[in-house]
């Protein structure tokens, strides 16, 4: 069944897009992440221009993050103070990201920038997460204790603030910088950034796992909603029809993914997630090397539209 997407300006198979949404929703539910790092490349691979894919997936991530953030709020697993500081940086980074997005599109370099960003970011983060998950799995099998977390130079920075819900005393400088980085990447690449934000908050900022996921979802929700509005107002690239189909599939798949995730140990989840992220990055790299002409054709269509 073919359906015409008005903003993407091409017909797509509805069942294919629904299946993609369900698959990414399953992954999101299993790993507790937004799934934009997977959805945006999949849309590009089926012929949707990277600009439209990024802008449309942002709305999909915002919608999927809302229910998760609401659930964590009811369980008091969100640190409002920490979320507020993160959002100060997140909103700034999103604004800067959308402005950069618009400038690169005007120069005809946007699609190349998106492709290269995915290759670099996903292969790097995927490799790190896969190796860390593998080490954790081997430690578990040997019965060894995990390494103790010690304070690092970040905890010596000035302008400290007490975050009562998370029970940490931390400088606002690294928190704002992290928010800016996540907001910028989200606007440029169409990712919620949870797979980057959560490890940074746990391993660098030493935020307890009891509040880290809920707090990161608040940042994802607000920055992706803000990015959607900015993309719609400045670039007119948000395809509501596409986003709606993805939401339907995503909500369905997330329910099954959440159940599957509860049956797998934490180190196994990190290992699988790292492998998945690394695979997507390698697939993007292969696409750039083997079929660069296809990407350049897409780029020309995106600029002229």
mmCIF file with all atom_site columns, N, CA, C and O in Angstrom, residues 48-72:
data_model
loop_
_atom_site.group_PDB
_atom_site.id
_atom_site.type_symbol
_atom_site.label_atom_id
_atom_site.label_alt_id
_atom_site.label_comp_id
_atom_site.label_asym_id
_atom_site.label_entity_id
_atom_site.label_seq_id
_atom_site.pdbx_PDB_ins_code
_atom_site.Cartn_x
_atom_site.Cartn_y
_atom_site.Cartn_z
_atom_site.occupancy
_atom_site.B_iso_or_equiv
_atom_site.pdbx_formal_charge
_atom_site.auth_seq_id
_atom_site.auth_comp_id
_atom_site.auth_asym_id
_atom_site.auth_atom_id
_atom_site.pdbx_PDB_model_num
ATOM 1   N N  . UNK A 1 48 ? 14.288 8.770  1.597  1.00 0.00 ? 48 UNK A N  1
ATOM 2   C CA . UNK A 1 48 ? 13.845 10.060 2.130  1.00 0.00 ? 48 UNK A CA 1
ATOM 3   C C  . UNK A 1 48 ? 15.065 10.944 2.350  1.00 0.00 ? 48 UNK A C  1
ATOM 4   O O  . UNK A 1 48 ? 16.090 10.494 2.866  1.00 0.00 ? 48 UNK A O  1
ATOM 5   N N  . UNK A 1 49 ? 14.968 12.202 1.951  1.00 0.00 ? 49 UNK A N  1
ATOM 6   C CA . UNK A 1 49 ? 16.118 13.097 2.065  1.00 0.00 ? 49 UNK A CA 1
ATOM 7   C C  . UNK A 1 49 ? 16.545 13.245 3.520  1.00 0.00 ? 49 UNK A C  1
ATOM 8   O O  . UNK A 1 49 ? 15.706 13.294 4.425  1.00 0.00 ? 49 UNK A O  1
ATOM 9   N N  . UNK A 1 50 ? 17.846 13.307 3.787  1.00 0.00 ? 50 UNK A N  1
ATOM 10  C CA . UNK A 1 50 ? 18.321 13.429 5.166  1.00 0.00 ? 50 UNK A CA 1
ATOM 11  C C  . UNK A 1 50 ? 17.708 14.606 5.921  1.00 0.00 ? 50 UNK A C  1
ATOM 12  O O  . UNK A 1 50 ? 17.421 14.482 7.116  1.00 0.00 ? 50 UNK A O  1
ATOM 13  N N  . UNK A 1 51 ? 17.493 15.732 5.248  1.00 0.00 ? 51 UNK A N  1
ATOM 14  C CA . UNK A 1 51 ? 16.928 16.909 5.914  1.00 0.00 ? 51 UNK A CA 1
ATOM 15  C C  . UNK A 1 51 ? 15.529 16.613 6.440  1.00 0.00 ? 51 UNK A C  1
ATOM 16  O O  . UNK A 1 51 ? 15.189 16.942 7.581  1.00 0.00 ? 51 UNK A O  1
ATOM 17  N N  . UNK A 1 52 ? 14.681 15.996 5.606  1.00 0.00 ? 52 UNK A N  1
ATOM 18  C CA . UNK A 1 52 ? 13.315 15.658 6.015  1.00 0.00 ? 52 UNK A CA 1
ATOM 19  C C  . UNK A 1 52 ? 13.343 14.575 7.086  1.00 0.00 ? 52 UNK A C  1
ATOM 20  O O  . UNK A 1 52 ? 12.553 14.605 8.038  1.00 0.00 ? 52 UNK A O  1
ATOM 21  N N  . UNK A 1 53 ? 14.240 13.603 6.943  1.00 0.00 ? 53 UNK A N  1
ATOM 22  C CA . UNK A 1 53 ? 14.344 12.522 7.929  1.00 0.00 ? 53 UNK A CA 1
ATOM 23  C C  . UNK A 1 53 ? 14.684 13.077 9.305  1.00 0.00 ? 53 UNK A C  1
ATOM 24  O O  . UNK A 1 53 ? 14.048 12.716 10.308 1.00 0.00 ? 53 UNK A O  1
ATOM 25  N N  . UNK A 1 54 ? 15.661 13.964 9.378  1.00 0.00 ? 54 UNK A N  1
ATOM 26  C CA . UNK A 1 54 ? 16.077 14.546 10.655 1.00 0.00 ? 54 UNK A CA 1
ATOM 27  C C  . UNK A 1 54 ? 14.936 15.336 11.289 1.00 0.00 ? 54 UNK A C  1
ATOM 28  O O  . UNK A 1 54 ? 14.624 15.170 12.470 1.00 0.00 ? 54 UNK A O  1
ATOM 29  N N  . UNK A 1 55 ? 14.294 16.199 10.505 1.00 0.00 ? 55 UNK A N  1
ATOM 30  C CA . UNK A 1 55 ? 13.235 17.055 11.032 1.00 0.00 ? 55 UNK A CA 1
ATOM 31  C C  . UNK A 1 55 ? 12.016 16.249 11.473 1.00 0.00 ? 55 UNK A C  1
ATOM 32  O O  . UNK A 1 55 ? 11.400 16.547 12.502 1.00 0.00 ? 55 UNK A O  1
ATOM 33  N N  . UNK A 1 56 ? 11.651 15.220 10.724 1.00 0.00 ? 56 UNK A N  1
ATOM 34  C CA . UNK A 1 56 ? 10.456 14.429 11.036 1.00 0.00 ? 56 UNK A CA 1
ATOM 35  C C  . UNK A 1 56 ? 10.684 13.491 12.212 1.00 0.00 ? 56 UNK A C  1
ATOM 36  O O  . UNK A 1 56 ? 9.784  13.273 13.030 1.00 0.00 ? 56 UNK A O  1
ATOM 37  N N  . UNK A 1 57 ? 11.874 12.924 12.300 1.00 0.00 ? 57 UNK A N  1
ATOM 38  C CA . UNK A 1 57 ? 12.176 12.004 13.403 1.00 0.00 ? 57 UNK A CA 1
ATOM 39  C C  . UNK A 1 57 ? 12.201 12.750 14.734 1.00 0.00 ? 57 UNK A C  1
ATOM 40  O O  . UNK A 1 57 ? 11.885 12.175 15.780 1.00 0.00 ? 57 UNK A O  1
ATOM 41  N N  . UNK A 1 58 ? 12.545 14.033 14.710 1.00 0.00 ? 58 UNK A N  1
ATOM 42  C CA . UNK A 1 58 ? 12.563 14.814 15.952 1.00 0.00 ? 58 UNK A CA 1
ATOM 43  C C  . UNK A 1 58 ? 11.191 14.810 16.623 1.00 0.00 ? 58 UNK A C  1
ATOM 44  O O  . UNK A 1 58 ? 11.083 14.663 17.845 1.00 0.00 ? 58 UNK A O  1
ATOM 45  N N  . UNK A 1 59 ? 10.130 14.954 15.821 1.00 0.00 ? 59 UNK A N  1
ATOM 46  C CA . UNK A 1 59 ? 8.775  14.933 16.386 1.00 0.00 ? 59 UNK A CA 1
ATOM 47  C C  . UNK A 1 59 ? 8.416  13.552 16.904 1.00 0.00 ? 59 UNK A C  1
ATOM 48  O O  . UNK A 1 59 ? 7.735  13.398 17.922 1.00 0.00 ? 59 UNK A O  1
ATOM 49  N N  . UNK A 1 60 ? 8.878  12.518 16.217 1.00 0.00 ? 60 UNK A N  1
ATOM 50  C CA . UNK A 1 60 ? 8.641  11.142 16.644 1.00 0.00 ? 60 UNK A CA 1
ATOM 51  C C  . UNK A 1 60 ? 9.313  10.871 17.996 1.00 0.00 ? 60 UNK A C  1
ATOM 52  O O  . UNK A 1 60 ? 8.720  10.249 18.889 1.00 0.00 ? 60 UNK A O  1
ATOM 53  N N  . UNK A 1 61 ? 10.539 11.349 18.162 1.00 0.00 ? 61 UNK A N  1
ATOM 54  C CA . UNK A 1 61 ? 11.260 11.152 19.416 1.00 0.00 ? 61 UNK A CA 1
ATOM 55  C C  . UNK A 1 61 ? 10.587 11.914 20.551 1.00 0.00 ? 61 UNK A C  1
ATOM 56  O O  . UNK A 1 61 ? 10.463 11.413 21.677 1.00 0.00 ? 61 UNK A O  1
ATOM 57  N N  . UNK A 1 62 ? 10.140 13.140 20.271 1.00 0.00 ? 62 UNK A N  1
ATOM 58  C CA . UNK A 1 62 ? 9.471  13.945 21.295 1.00 0.00 ? 62 UNK A CA 1
ATOM 59  C C  . UNK A 1 62 ? 8.211  13.246 21.801 1.00 0.00 ? 62 UNK A C  1
ATOM 60  O O  . UNK A 1 62 ? 7.957  13.186 23.015 1.00 0.00 ? 62 UNK A O  1
ATOM 61  N N  . UNK A 1 63 ? 7.434  12.689 20.870 1.00 0.00 ? 63 UNK A N  1
ATOM 62  C CA . UNK A 1 63 ? 6.198  12.000 21.263 1.00 0.00 ? 63 UNK A CA 1
ATOM 63  C C  . UNK A 1 63 ? 6.484  10.752 22.084 1.00 0.00 ? 63 UNK A C  1
ATOM 64  O O  . UNK A 1 63 ? 5.822  10.494 23.099 1.00 0.00 ? 63 UNK A O  1
ATOM 65  N N  . UNK A 1 64 ? 7.474  9.977  21.658 1.00 0.00 ? 64 UNK A N  1
ATOM 66  C CA . UNK A 1 64 ? 7.792  8.736  22.374 1.00 0.00 ? 64 UNK A CA 1
ATOM 67  C C  . UNK A 1 64 ? 8.416  9.020  23.733 1.00 0.00 ? 64 UNK A C  1
ATOM 68  O O  . UNK A 1 64 ? 8.285  8.212  24.664 1.00 0.00 ? 64 UNK A O  1
ATOM 69  N N  . UNK A 1 65 ? 9.113  10.151 23.876 1.00 0.00 ? 65 UNK A N  1
ATOM 70  C CA . UNK A 1 65 ? 9.746  10.497 25.149 1.00 0.00 ? 65 UNK A CA 1
ATOM 71  C C  . UNK A 1 65 ? 8.739  10.997 26.175 1.00 0.00 ? 65 UNK A C  1
ATOM 72  O O  . UNK A 1 65 ? 8.998  10.913 27.383 1.00 0.00 ? 65 UNK A O  1
ATOM 73  N N  . UNK A 1 66 ? 7.594  11.504 25.706 1.00 0.00 ? 66 UNK A N  1
ATOM 74  C CA . UNK A 1 66 ? 6.611  12.097 26.615 1.00 0.00 ? 66 UNK A CA 1
ATOM 75  C C  . UNK A 1 66 ? 6.073  11.069 27.607 1.00 0.00 ? 66 UNK A C  1
ATOM 76  O O  . UNK A 1 66 ? 6.044  11.308 28.815 1.00 0.00 ? 66 UNK A O  1
ATOM 77  N N  . UNK A 1 67 ? 5.647  9.902  27.083 1.00 0.00 ? 67 UNK A N  1
ATOM 78  C CA . UNK A 1 67 ? 5.077  8.882  27.963 1.00 0.00 ? 67 UNK A CA 1
ATOM 79  C C  . UNK A 1 67 ? 6.123  8.369  28.948 1.00 0.00 ? 67 UNK A C  1
ATOM 80  O O  . UNK A 1 67 ? 5.819  8.131  30.119 1.00 0.00 ? 67 UNK A O  1
ATOM 81  N N  . UNK A 1 68 ? 7.361  8.219  28.465 1.00 0.00 ? 68 UNK A N  1
ATOM 82  C CA . UNK A 1 68 ? 8.422  7.748  29.346 1.00 0.00 ? 68 UNK A CA 1
ATOM 83  C C  . UNK A 1 68 ? 8.728  8.742  30.454 1.00 0.00 ? 68 UNK A C  1
ATOM 84  O O  . UNK A 1 68 ? 8.875  8.369  31.621 1.00 0.00 ? 68 UNK A O  1
ATOM 85  N N  . UNK A 1 69 ? 8.826  10.018 30.077 1.00 0.00 ? 69 UNK A N  1
ATOM 86  C CA . UNK A 1 69 ? 9.117  11.056 31.072 1.00 0.00 ? 69 UNK A CA 1
ATOM 87  C C  . UNK A 1 69 ? 7.990  11.157 32.093 1.00 0.00 ? 69 UNK A C  1
ATOM 88  O O  . UNK A 1 69 ? 8.238  11.339 33.296 1.00 0.00 ? 69 UNK A O  1
ATOM 89  N N  . UNK A 1 70 ? 6.751  11.021 31.635 1.00 0.00 ? 70 UNK A N  1
ATOM 90  C CA . UNK A 1 70 ? 5.605  11.088 32.549 1.00 0.00 ? 70 UNK A CA 1
ATOM 91  C C  . UNK A 1 70 ? 5.638  9.934  33.548 1.00 0.00 ? 70 UNK A C  1
ATOM 92  O O  . UNK A 1 70 ? 5.368  10.115 34.743 1.00 0.00 ? 70 UNK A O  1
ATOM 93  N N  . UNK A 1 71 ? 6.002  8.758  33.063 1.00 0.00 ? 71 UNK A N  1
ATOM 94  C CA . UNK A 1 71 ? 6.089  7.581  33.939 1.00 0.00 ? 71 UNK A CA 1
ATOM 95  C C  . UNK A 1 71 ? 7.164  7.776  35.000 1.00 0.00 ? 71 UNK A C  1
ATOM 96  O O  . UNK A 1 71 ? 6.939  7.482  36.191 1.00 0.00 ? 71 UNK A O  1
ATOM 97  N N  . UNK A 1 72 ? 8.330  8.278  34.601 1.00 0.00 ? 72 UNK A N  1
ATOM 98  C CA . UNK A 1 72 ? 9.413  8.498  35.562 1.00 0.00 ? 72 UNK A CA 1
ATOM 99  C C  . UNK A 1 72 ? 9.068  9.613  36.550 1.00 0.00 ? 72 UNK A C  1
ATOM 100 O O  . UNK A 1 72 ? 9.476  9.581  37.714 1.00 0.00 ? 72 UNK A O  1
#
